[in-house]
């Protein structure tokens, strides 16, 4: 099904060259292939010729108006970030295109301050795929946890795209020890971590068993916890920290809710009787400038071969298939 240029005109898009785009018509619906007018540059905004856009959880949910940071009126072009070229041919990563334009189109328009030049040594598809999931752990470690080289990091939910990249980034930033936890033991063992602990929250006393398994590593000291899951596993980790009664301060950084549990019963006594520092990391807690700084660091590390990500390529015309594809390997839409 196509939404042609007159459909875009209803949103007040300026008249330009007709271009291909993935358009979200209504809240909660997936994008469909269509056409709209190309953007027209204005002061402070630059036109990007898009080459590649990766699909992440946050990009999909935000595009459909289902993320806590969504502030959109429909219809819109889907996609919140990507890679492309400027008028002078410079390759850049860009974030948060100016609505109603998104990154899943032949062209988009972006605040010039929200672009990052790509270093040599990283291709467009890799840059598009690695930026969003990697910046989440980089920003959480550096800007929210105050991570320092030589510290110990525990990553809860390390088998996802963001979590697995967090292992590589923590190592690249100089972590002394990286501990990974998650629901899939075989995937945990495949990560280049120092220690892996699997759990099963559906089993009888699953939370308690996980808590007990954590005690030996917690007793040795953990400086930073990056949590991608929340829910019962996060509570088990905090309970183990409280029971360890260590003098070592631990910064617990909540990054996501991949467990599907938005809330937990967190007793006040657990925080009062421990050295846990509980913070969040995300769109509202890390500045755009710091997020872009994180992206620069990620790209430099990737260009040096220190972090890698597997991708699966799709054409823009196959947007519906790409949208429904698993997030690992990371789906990347090649636009040009």
mmCIF file of C-alpha atoms in Angstrom:
data_model
loop_
_atom_site.group_PDB
_atom_site.id
_atom_site.type_symbol
_atom_site.label_atom_id
_atom_site.label_comp_id
_atom_site.label_asym_id
_atom_site.label_seq_id
_atom_site.Cartn_x
_atom_site.Cartn_y
_atom_site.Cartn_z
ATOM 1 C CA UNK A 1 0.000 0.000 0.000
ATOM 2 C CA UNK A 2 1.375 3.457 -0.904
ATOM 3 C CA UNK A 3 0.866 6.838 0.664
ATOM 4 C CA UNK A 4 1.691 9.295 -2.075
ATOM 5 C CA UNK A 5 2.827 12.878 -1.956
ATOM 6 C CA UNK A 6 -0.639 14.391 -1.471
ATOM 7 C CA UNK A 7 -0.901 12.387 1.778
ATOM 8 C CA UNK A 8 2.227 14.128 3.011
ATOM 9 C CA UNK A 9 0.870 17.510 1.962
ATOM 10 C CA UNK A 10 -1.911 17.079 4.501
ATOM 11 C CA UNK A 11 0.787 17.367 7.166
ATOM 12 C CA UNK A 12 2.044 20.625 5.692
ATOM 13 C CA UNK A 13 5.295 19.184 4.353
ATOM 14 C CA UNK A 14 6.994 21.602 1.989
ATOM 15 C CA UNK A 15 6.936 20.937 -1.709
ATOM 16 C CA UNK A 16 10.159 19.293 -2.844
ATOM 17 C CA UNK A 17 11.319 16.354 -4.915
ATOM 18 C CA UNK A 18 9.183 13.257 -4.476
ATOM 19 C CA UNK A 19 11.106 10.575 -2.534
ATOM 20 C CA UNK A 20 10.619 7.088 -1.101
ATOM 21 C CA UNK A 21 9.881 6.823 2.608
ATOM 22 C CA UNK A 22 8.598 4.434 5.274
ATOM 23 C CA UNK A 23 5.522 6.158 6.694
ATOM 24 C CA UNK A 24 3.696 5.504 9.970
ATOM 25 C CA UNK A 25 0.078 6.528 9.410
ATOM 26 C CA UNK A 26 -1.351 6.173 12.937
ATOM 27 C CA UNK A 27 -0.149 5.516 16.471
ATOM 28 C CA UNK A 28 0.689 1.875 17.080
ATOM 29 C CA UNK A 29 0.884 0.895 13.414
ATOM 30 C CA UNK A 30 3.993 -0.293 11.593
ATOM 31 C CA UNK A 31 5.335 1.789 8.697
ATOM 32 C CA UNK A 32 4.449 1.111 5.077
ATOM 33 C CA UNK A 33 6.365 1.984 1.947
ATOM 34 C CA UNK A 34 5.245 5.238 0.378
ATOM 35 C CA UNK A 35 6.306 8.580 -1.063
ATOM 36 C CA UNK A 36 6.476 12.118 0.307
ATOM 37 C CA UNK A 37 8.070 15.444 -0.522
ATOM 38 C CA UNK A 38 11.754 15.783 0.238
ATOM 39 C CA UNK A 39 12.738 18.208 3.027
ATOM 40 C CA UNK A 40 13.880 21.772 2.398
ATOM 41 C CA UNK A 41 16.862 23.062 4.381
ATOM 42 C CA UNK A 42 16.591 26.072 6.706
ATOM 43 C CA UNK A 43 18.938 27.865 9.106
ATOM 44 C CA UNK A 44 20.543 25.465 11.579
ATOM 45 C CA UNK A 45 19.072 22.414 9.851
ATOM 46 C CA UNK A 46 20.927 20.291 7.308
ATOM 47 C CA UNK A 47 19.715 17.897 4.641
ATOM 48 C CA UNK A 48 21.019 14.340 4.974
ATOM 49 C CA UNK A 49 21.128 11.935 2.045
ATOM 50 C CA UNK A 50 20.378 8.775 4.011
ATOM 51 C CA UNK A 51 22.380 5.630 3.272
ATOM 52 C CA UNK A 52 21.490 3.296 6.161
ATOM 53 C CA UNK A 53 19.131 3.122 9.135
ATOM 54 C CA UNK A 54 19.125 0.449 11.832
ATOM 55 C CA UNK A 55 16.008 -0.710 13.641
ATOM 56 C CA UNK A 56 16.258 -0.718 17.418
ATOM 57 C CA UNK A 57 13.582 -1.231 20.030
ATOM 58 C CA UNK A 58 13.529 2.458 20.937
ATOM 59 C CA UNK A 59 13.409 3.538 17.284
ATOM 60 C CA UNK A 60 10.452 1.297 16.518
ATOM 61 C CA UNK A 61 8.458 2.155 19.624
ATOM 62 C CA UNK A 62 9.172 5.872 19.367
ATOM 63 C CA UNK A 63 8.227 5.916 15.675
ATOM 64 C CA UNK A 64 4.895 4.278 16.528
ATOM 65 C CA UNK A 65 4.254 6.735 19.379
ATOM 66 C CA UNK A 66 4.570 4.001 22.014
ATOM 67 C CA UNK A 67 7.758 5.094 23.827
ATOM 68 C CA UNK A 68 7.825 7.321 26.916
ATOM 69 C CA UNK A 69 9.803 9.921 24.914
ATOM 70 C CA UNK A 70 7.392 9.953 21.937
ATOM 71 C CA UNK A 71 6.150 13.412 21.036
ATOM 72 C CA UNK A 72 4.741 13.040 17.542
ATOM 73 C CA UNK A 73 1.696 13.770 15.452
ATOM 74 C CA UNK A 74 0.884 11.320 12.698
ATOM 75 C CA UNK A 75 1.594 10.618 9.898
ATOM 76 C CA UNK A 76 5.389 10.677 10.139
ATOM 77 C CA UNK A 77 8.401 9.126 8.448
ATOM 78 C CA UNK A 78 9.721 6.359 10.719
ATOM 79 C CA UNK A 79 13.215 6.137 12.205
ATOM 80 C CA UNK A 80 15.024 8.226 14.827
ATOM 81 C CA UNK A 81 18.648 7.955 13.677
ATOM 82 C CA UNK A 82 20.834 6.767 10.851
ATOM 83 C CA UNK A 83 23.844 7.363 8.646
ATOM 84 C CA UNK A 84 24.155 9.418 5.490
ATOM 85 C CA UNK A 85 26.054 12.140 3.681
ATOM 86 C CA UNK A 86 25.971 15.910 3.804
ATOM 87 C CA UNK A 87 25.952 18.138 0.735
ATOM 88 C CA UNK A 88 29.760 18.136 0.695
ATOM 89 C CA UNK A 89 29.854 14.319 0.743
ATOM 90 C CA UNK A 90 30.939 13.995 4.383
ATOM 91 C CA UNK A 91 29.682 10.803 6.050
ATOM 92 C CA UNK A 92 27.780 11.445 9.270
ATOM 93 C CA UNK A 93 25.683 9.749 11.893
ATOM 94 C CA UNK A 94 22.559 11.756 12.715
ATOM 95 C CA UNK A 95 19.934 11.604 15.447
ATOM 96 C CA UNK A 96 16.409 12.902 15.994
ATOM 97 C CA UNK A 97 15.392 14.247 12.573
ATOM 98 C CA UNK A 98 13.010 17.186 12.555
ATOM 99 C CA UNK A 99 9.395 15.953 12.491
ATOM 100 C CA UNK A 100 7.559 14.843 10.465
ATOM 101 C CA UNK A 101 10.725 13.527 8.823
ATOM 102 C CA UNK A 102 12.519 10.432 10.072
ATOM 103 C CA UNK A 103 15.551 8.418 9.060
ATOM 104 C CA UNK A 104 13.755 5.820 6.903
ATOM 105 C CA UNK A 105 13.628 7.926 3.774
ATOM 106 C CA UNK A 106 15.957 8.906 0.959
ATOM 107 C CA UNK A 107 16.473 12.282 2.616
ATOM 108 C CA UNK A 108 15.838 13.779 6.031
ATOM 109 C CA UNK A 109 16.455 17.059 7.825
ATOM 110 C CA UNK A 110 18.357 17.320 11.110
ATOM 111 C CA UNK A 111 19.706 19.918 13.508
ATOM 112 C CA UNK A 112 23.349 20.273 12.496
ATOM 113 C CA UNK A 113 24.373 19.911 16.157
ATOM 114 C CA UNK A 114 22.882 16.405 16.199
ATOM 115 C CA UNK A 115 25.332 15.000 13.654
ATOM 116 C CA UNK A 116 28.633 13.196 14.197
ATOM 117 C CA UNK A 117 31.291 12.716 11.526
ATOM 118 C CA UNK A 118 32.196 9.069 10.897
ATOM 119 C CA UNK A 119 35.845 8.077 11.257
ATOM 120 C CA UNK A 120 37.638 6.071 8.611
ATOM 121 C CA UNK A 121 37.538 2.350 9.324
ATOM 122 C CA UNK A 122 33.794 2.008 9.952
ATOM 123 C CA UNK A 123 31.297 1.364 7.163
ATOM 124 C CA UNK A 124 27.825 2.911 6.969
ATOM 125 C CA UNK A 125 25.860 -0.222 7.886
ATOM 126 C CA UNK A 126 28.004 -0.961 10.928
ATOM 127 C CA UNK A 127 27.833 2.645 12.111
ATOM 128 C CA UNK A 128 24.042 2.691 11.759
ATOM 129 C CA UNK A 129 23.700 -0.634 13.583
ATOM 130 C CA UNK A 130 26.089 0.017 16.435
ATOM 131 C CA UNK A 131 25.252 3.603 17.397
ATOM 132 C CA UNK A 132 22.011 3.210 19.333
ATOM 133 C CA UNK A 133 22.653 0.019 21.313
ATOM 134 C CA UNK A 134 26.278 0.911 22.052
ATOM 135 C CA UNK A 135 25.655 4.504 23.123
ATOM 136 C CA UNK A 136 23.230 3.276 25.796
ATOM 137 C CA UNK A 137 25.930 1.359 27.671
ATOM 138 C CA UNK A 138 28.664 3.934 26.997
ATOM 139 C CA UNK A 139 26.486 6.762 28.335
ATOM 140 C CA UNK A 140 25.370 4.664 31.313
ATOM 141 C CA UNK A 141 28.930 3.708 32.214
ATOM 142 C CA UNK A 142 30.631 7.054 31.649
ATOM 143 C CA UNK A 143 27.985 9.678 32.412
ATOM 144 C CA UNK A 144 25.653 7.958 34.898
ATOM 145 C CA UNK A 145 27.901 5.483 36.704
ATOM 146 C CA UNK A 146 31.114 7.494 36.627
ATOM 147 C CA UNK A 147 32.978 4.337 35.584
ATOM 148 C CA UNK A 148 36.740 4.241 36.015
ATOM 149 C CA UNK A 149 39.261 1.866 34.485
ATOM 150 C CA UNK A 150 39.975 -1.085 36.766
ATOM 151 C CA UNK A 151 36.439 -1.382 38.144
ATOM 152 C CA UNK A 152 34.175 -4.439 38.097
ATOM 153 C CA UNK A 153 30.975 -4.329 36.016
ATOM 154 C CA UNK A 154 27.935 -6.632 36.151
ATOM 155 C CA UNK A 155 25.609 -6.576 33.128
ATOM 156 C CA UNK A 156 22.099 -7.921 33.703
ATOM 157 C CA UNK A 157 20.477 -8.939 30.421
ATOM 158 C CA UNK A 158 23.742 -9.257 28.522
ATOM 159 C CA UNK A 159 22.463 -11.518 25.732
ATOM 160 C CA UNK A 160 20.606 -8.761 23.856
ATOM 161 C CA UNK A 161 22.233 -6.446 21.304
ATOM 162 C CA UNK A 162 22.815 -3.635 23.815
ATOM 163 C CA UNK A 163 23.936 -5.952 26.591
ATOM 164 C CA UNK A 164 26.408 -7.868 24.444
ATOM 165 C CA UNK A 165 27.902 -4.596 23.190
ATOM 166 C CA UNK A 166 28.113 -3.408 26.802
ATOM 167 C CA UNK A 167 30.471 -6.311 27.526
ATOM 168 C CA UNK A 168 32.790 -5.185 24.732
ATOM 169 C CA UNK A 169 32.588 -1.529 25.721
ATOM 170 C CA UNK A 170 33.264 -2.185 29.401
ATOM 171 C CA UNK A 171 36.328 -4.209 28.393
ATOM 172 C CA UNK A 172 37.397 -1.502 25.956
ATOM 173 C CA UNK A 173 37.118 1.160 28.643
ATOM 174 C CA UNK A 174 39.335 -0.864 30.958
ATOM 175 C CA UNK A 175 37.048 -2.915 33.207
ATOM 176 C CA UNK A 176 39.014 -5.236 35.475
ATOM 177 C CA UNK A 177 36.218 -7.807 35.486
ATOM 178 C CA UNK A 178 32.936 -8.165 33.592
ATOM 179 C CA UNK A 179 30.159 -10.401 34.936
ATOM 180 C CA UNK A 180 27.165 -11.223 32.743
ATOM 181 C CA UNK A 181 23.741 -12.491 33.739
ATOM 182 C CA UNK A 182 20.704 -13.473 31.684
ATOM 183 C CA UNK A 183 18.146 -16.095 30.816
ATOM 184 C CA UNK A 184 20.014 -17.915 28.040
ATOM 185 C CA UNK A 185 23.018 -19.799 29.367
ATOM 186 C CA UNK A 186 24.469 -20.744 25.964
ATOM 187 C CA UNK A 187 24.381 -17.116 24.787
ATOM 188 C CA UNK A 188 25.969 -15.968 28.039
ATOM 189 C CA UNK A 189 28.815 -18.431 27.605
ATOM 190 C CA UNK A 190 29.429 -17.110 24.082
ATOM 191 C CA UNK A 191 30.162 -13.627 25.419
ATOM 192 C CA UNK A 192 33.744 -12.631 26.196
ATOM 193 C CA UNK A 193 32.984 -12.048 29.877
ATOM 194 C CA UNK A 194 34.943 -13.149 32.942
ATOM 195 C CA UNK A 195 31.983 -14.815 34.639
ATOM 196 C CA UNK A 196 28.448 -15.794 33.600
ATOM 197 C CA UNK A 197 25.395 -16.540 35.761
ATOM 198 C CA UNK A 198 22.162 -17.781 34.178
ATOM 199 C CA UNK A 199 18.764 -17.614 35.850
ATOM 200 C CA UNK A 200 15.209 -18.844 35.340
ATOM 201 C CA UNK A 201 12.588 -16.652 36.979
ATOM 202 C CA UNK A 202 9.811 -19.076 35.950
ATOM 203 C CA UNK A 203 11.247 -21.859 38.134
ATOM 204 C CA UNK A 204 10.122 -22.396 41.713
ATOM 205 C CA UNK A 205 12.106 -20.000 43.899
ATOM 206 C CA UNK A 206 13.834 -18.736 40.733
ATOM 207 C CA UNK A 207 14.493 -15.302 42.212
ATOM 208 C CA UNK A 208 15.953 -16.773 45.403
ATOM 209 C CA UNK A 209 18.174 -19.202 43.478
ATOM 210 C CA UNK A 210 19.520 -16.351 41.357
ATOM 211 C CA UNK A 211 20.138 -14.280 44.468
ATOM 212 C CA UNK A 212 22.121 -17.143 46.045
ATOM 213 C CA UNK A 213 24.157 -17.656 42.858
ATOM 214 C CA UNK A 214 25.069 -13.981 42.880
ATOM 215 C CA UNK A 215 26.357 -13.885 46.457
ATOM 216 C CA UNK A 216 29.943 -15.100 45.770
ATOM 217 C CA UNK A 217 30.583 -12.512 43.029
ATOM 218 C CA UNK A 218 28.816 -9.751 44.961
ATOM 219 C CA UNK A 219 30.963 -10.515 47.997
ATOM 220 C CA UNK A 220 34.094 -9.898 45.906
ATOM 221 C CA UNK A 221 32.782 -6.436 45.060
ATOM 222 C CA UNK A 222 30.929 -4.927 42.106
ATOM 223 C CA UNK A 223 31.311 -1.252 41.247
ATOM 224 C CA UNK A 224 28.750 -0.815 38.464
ATOM 225 C CA UNK A 225 25.625 -2.736 37.452
ATOM 226 C CA UNK A 226 24.069 -2.094 34.058
ATOM 227 C CA UNK A 227 20.519 -3.433 34.085
ATOM 228 C CA UNK A 228 18.656 -3.961 30.807
ATOM 229 C CA UNK A 229 15.872 -6.122 32.276
ATOM 230 C CA UNK A 230 14.446 -4.669 35.498
ATOM 231 C CA UNK A 231 11.811 -6.870 37.133
ATOM 232 C CA UNK A 232 12.520 -9.820 39.426
ATOM 233 C CA UNK A 233 16.126 -10.296 38.300
ATOM 234 C CA UNK A 234 16.962 -6.675 39.156
ATOM 235 C CA UNK A 235 15.380 -7.094 42.579
ATOM 236 C CA UNK A 236 17.400 -10.274 43.169
ATOM 237 C CA UNK A 237 20.614 -8.402 42.375
ATOM 238 C CA UNK A 238 19.776 -5.559 44.745
ATOM 239 C CA UNK A 239 18.780 -8.033 47.474
ATOM 240 C CA UNK A 240 22.118 -9.822 47.097
ATOM 241 C CA UNK A 241 23.942 -6.501 47.340
ATOM 242 C CA UNK A 242 22.073 -5.603 50.529
ATOM 243 C CA UNK A 243 22.790 -8.967 52.144
ATOM 244 C CA UNK A 244 26.485 -8.850 51.239
ATOM 245 C CA UNK A 245 26.866 -5.873 53.609
ATOM 246 C CA UNK A 246 29.967 -4.681 51.794
ATOM 247 C CA UNK A 247 31.436 -1.234 52.324
ATOM 248 C CA UNK A 248 32.043 -0.976 48.594
ATOM 249 C CA UNK A 249 29.604 1.396 46.902
ATOM 250 C CA UNK A 250 27.718 -0.008 43.913
ATOM 251 C CA UNK A 251 26.074 2.180 41.273
ATOM 252 C CA UNK A 252 23.010 0.356 39.889
ATOM 253 C CA UNK A 253 22.025 1.863 36.525
ATOM 254 C CA UNK A 254 18.580 1.036 35.121
ATOM 255 C CA UNK A 255 18.683 1.215 31.310
ATOM 256 C CA UNK A 256 15.701 -0.822 30.110
ATOM 257 C CA UNK A 257 12.756 -3.083 30.906
ATOM 258 C CA UNK A 258 13.293 -5.993 28.535
ATOM 259 C CA UNK A 259 11.839 -8.369 31.141
ATOM 260 C CA UNK A 260 8.465 -6.780 30.475
ATOM 261 C CA UNK A 261 8.097 -5.784 34.139
ATOM 262 C CA UNK A 262 7.724 -2.026 34.513
ATOM 263 C CA UNK A 263 7.457 -2.101 38.291
ATOM 264 C CA UNK A 264 8.845 -4.072 41.224
ATOM 265 C CA UNK A 265 8.249 -4.102 44.978
ATOM 266 C CA UNK A 266 11.388 -2.392 46.247
ATOM 267 C CA UNK A 267 11.453 -2.175 50.066
ATOM 268 C CA UNK A 268 12.909 1.027 51.473
ATOM 269 C CA UNK A 269 14.886 -1.057 53.981
ATOM 270 C CA UNK A 270 16.809 -2.675 51.124
ATOM 271 C CA UNK A 271 18.262 0.680 50.101
ATOM 272 C CA UNK A 272 18.782 1.886 53.669
ATOM 273 C CA UNK A 273 20.766 -1.223 54.609
ATOM 274 C CA UNK A 274 23.091 -1.225 51.590
ATOM 275 C CA UNK A 275 25.565 0.891 49.651
ATOM 276 C CA UNK A 276 23.469 0.755 46.465
ATOM 277 C CA UNK A 277 23.191 3.965 44.461
ATOM 278 C CA UNK A 278 20.180 3.592 42.164
ATOM 279 C CA UNK A 279 20.063 5.747 39.011
ATOM 280 C CA UNK A 280 18.561 5.612 35.558
ATOM 281 C CA UNK A 281 20.067 6.205 32.142
ATOM 282 C CA UNK A 282 18.065 7.195 29.100
ATOM 283 C CA UNK A 283 16.611 9.945 26.968
ATOM 284 C CA UNK A 284 15.646 12.187 29.879
ATOM 285 C CA UNK A 285 18.670 11.589 32.130
ATOM 286 C CA UNK A 286 21.566 12.006 29.683
ATOM 287 C CA UNK A 287 21.949 15.201 27.670
ATOM 288 C CA UNK A 288 21.970 15.135 23.878
ATOM 289 C CA UNK A 289 25.529 16.466 23.947
ATOM 290 C CA UNK A 290 26.647 13.579 26.166
ATOM 291 C CA UNK A 291 24.808 11.065 23.980
ATOM 292 C CA UNK A 292 26.633 12.363 20.907
ATOM 293 C CA UNK A 293 29.905 12.228 22.830
ATOM 294 C CA UNK A 294 29.109 8.584 23.575
ATOM 295 C CA UNK A 295 28.502 7.937 19.868
ATOM 296 C CA UNK A 296 31.882 9.439 18.978
ATOM 297 C CA UNK A 297 33.567 7.170 21.492
ATOM 298 C CA UNK A 298 31.694 4.139 20.178
ATOM 299 C CA UNK A 299 32.663 4.869 16.570
ATOM 300 C CA UNK A 300 36.319 5.340 17.448
ATOM 301 C CA UNK A 301 36.341 2.048 19.356
ATOM 302 C CA UNK A 302 34.578 0.269 16.470
ATOM 303 C CA UNK A 303 36.946 1.751 13.907
ATOM 304 C CA UNK A 304 39.824 0.269 15.930
ATOM 305 C CA UNK A 305 38.144 -3.144 15.837
ATOM 306 C CA UNK A 306 37.483 -3.269 19.596
ATOM 307 C CA UNK A 307 33.708 -3.672 19.308
ATOM 308 C CA UNK A 308 31.653 -5.474 16.668
ATOM 309 C CA UNK A 309 28.019 -6.142 15.852
ATOM 310 C CA UNK A 310 26.339 -8.596 13.482
ATOM 311 C CA UNK A 311 23.799 -7.175 11.052
ATOM 312 C CA UNK A 312 21.145 -8.286 8.591
ATOM 313 C CA UNK A 313 20.532 -6.032 5.610
ATOM 314 C CA UNK A 314 17.119 -5.107 4.185
ATOM 315 C CA UNK A 315 16.019 -2.860 1.327
ATOM 316 C CA UNK A 316 13.788 0.122 2.078
ATOM 317 C CA UNK A 317 11.044 -1.516 0.000
ATOM 318 C CA UNK A 318 11.080 -4.409 2.471
ATOM 319 C CA UNK A 319 10.400 -2.197 5.490
ATOM 320 C CA UNK A 320 7.538 -4.330 6.822
ATOM 321 C CA UNK A 321 9.720 -7.451 6.817
ATOM 322 C CA UNK A 322 12.579 -5.546 8.445
ATOM 323 C CA UNK A 323 10.260 -4.081 11.090
ATOM 324 C CA UNK A 324 9.103 -7.542 12.136
ATOM 325 C CA UNK A 325 12.584 -9.098 12.089
ATOM 326 C CA UNK A 326 14.365 -10.087 15.345
ATOM 327 C CA UNK A 327 16.676 -7.425 16.756
ATOM 328 C CA UNK A 328 19.609 -9.836 16.659
ATOM 329 C CA UNK A 329 21.343 -9.798 14.285
ATOM 330 C CA UNK A 330 20.599 -6.080 14.077
ATOM 331 C CA UNK A 331 18.293 -5.302 11.116
ATOM 332 C CA UNK A 332 19.696 -2.470 8.991
ATOM 333 C CA UNK A 333 17.765 -0.874 6.157
ATOM 334 C CA UNK A 334 19.970 0.190 3.263
ATOM 335 C CA UNK A 335 18.336 3.275 1.782
ATOM 336 C CA UNK A 336 20.904 4.081 -0.919
#
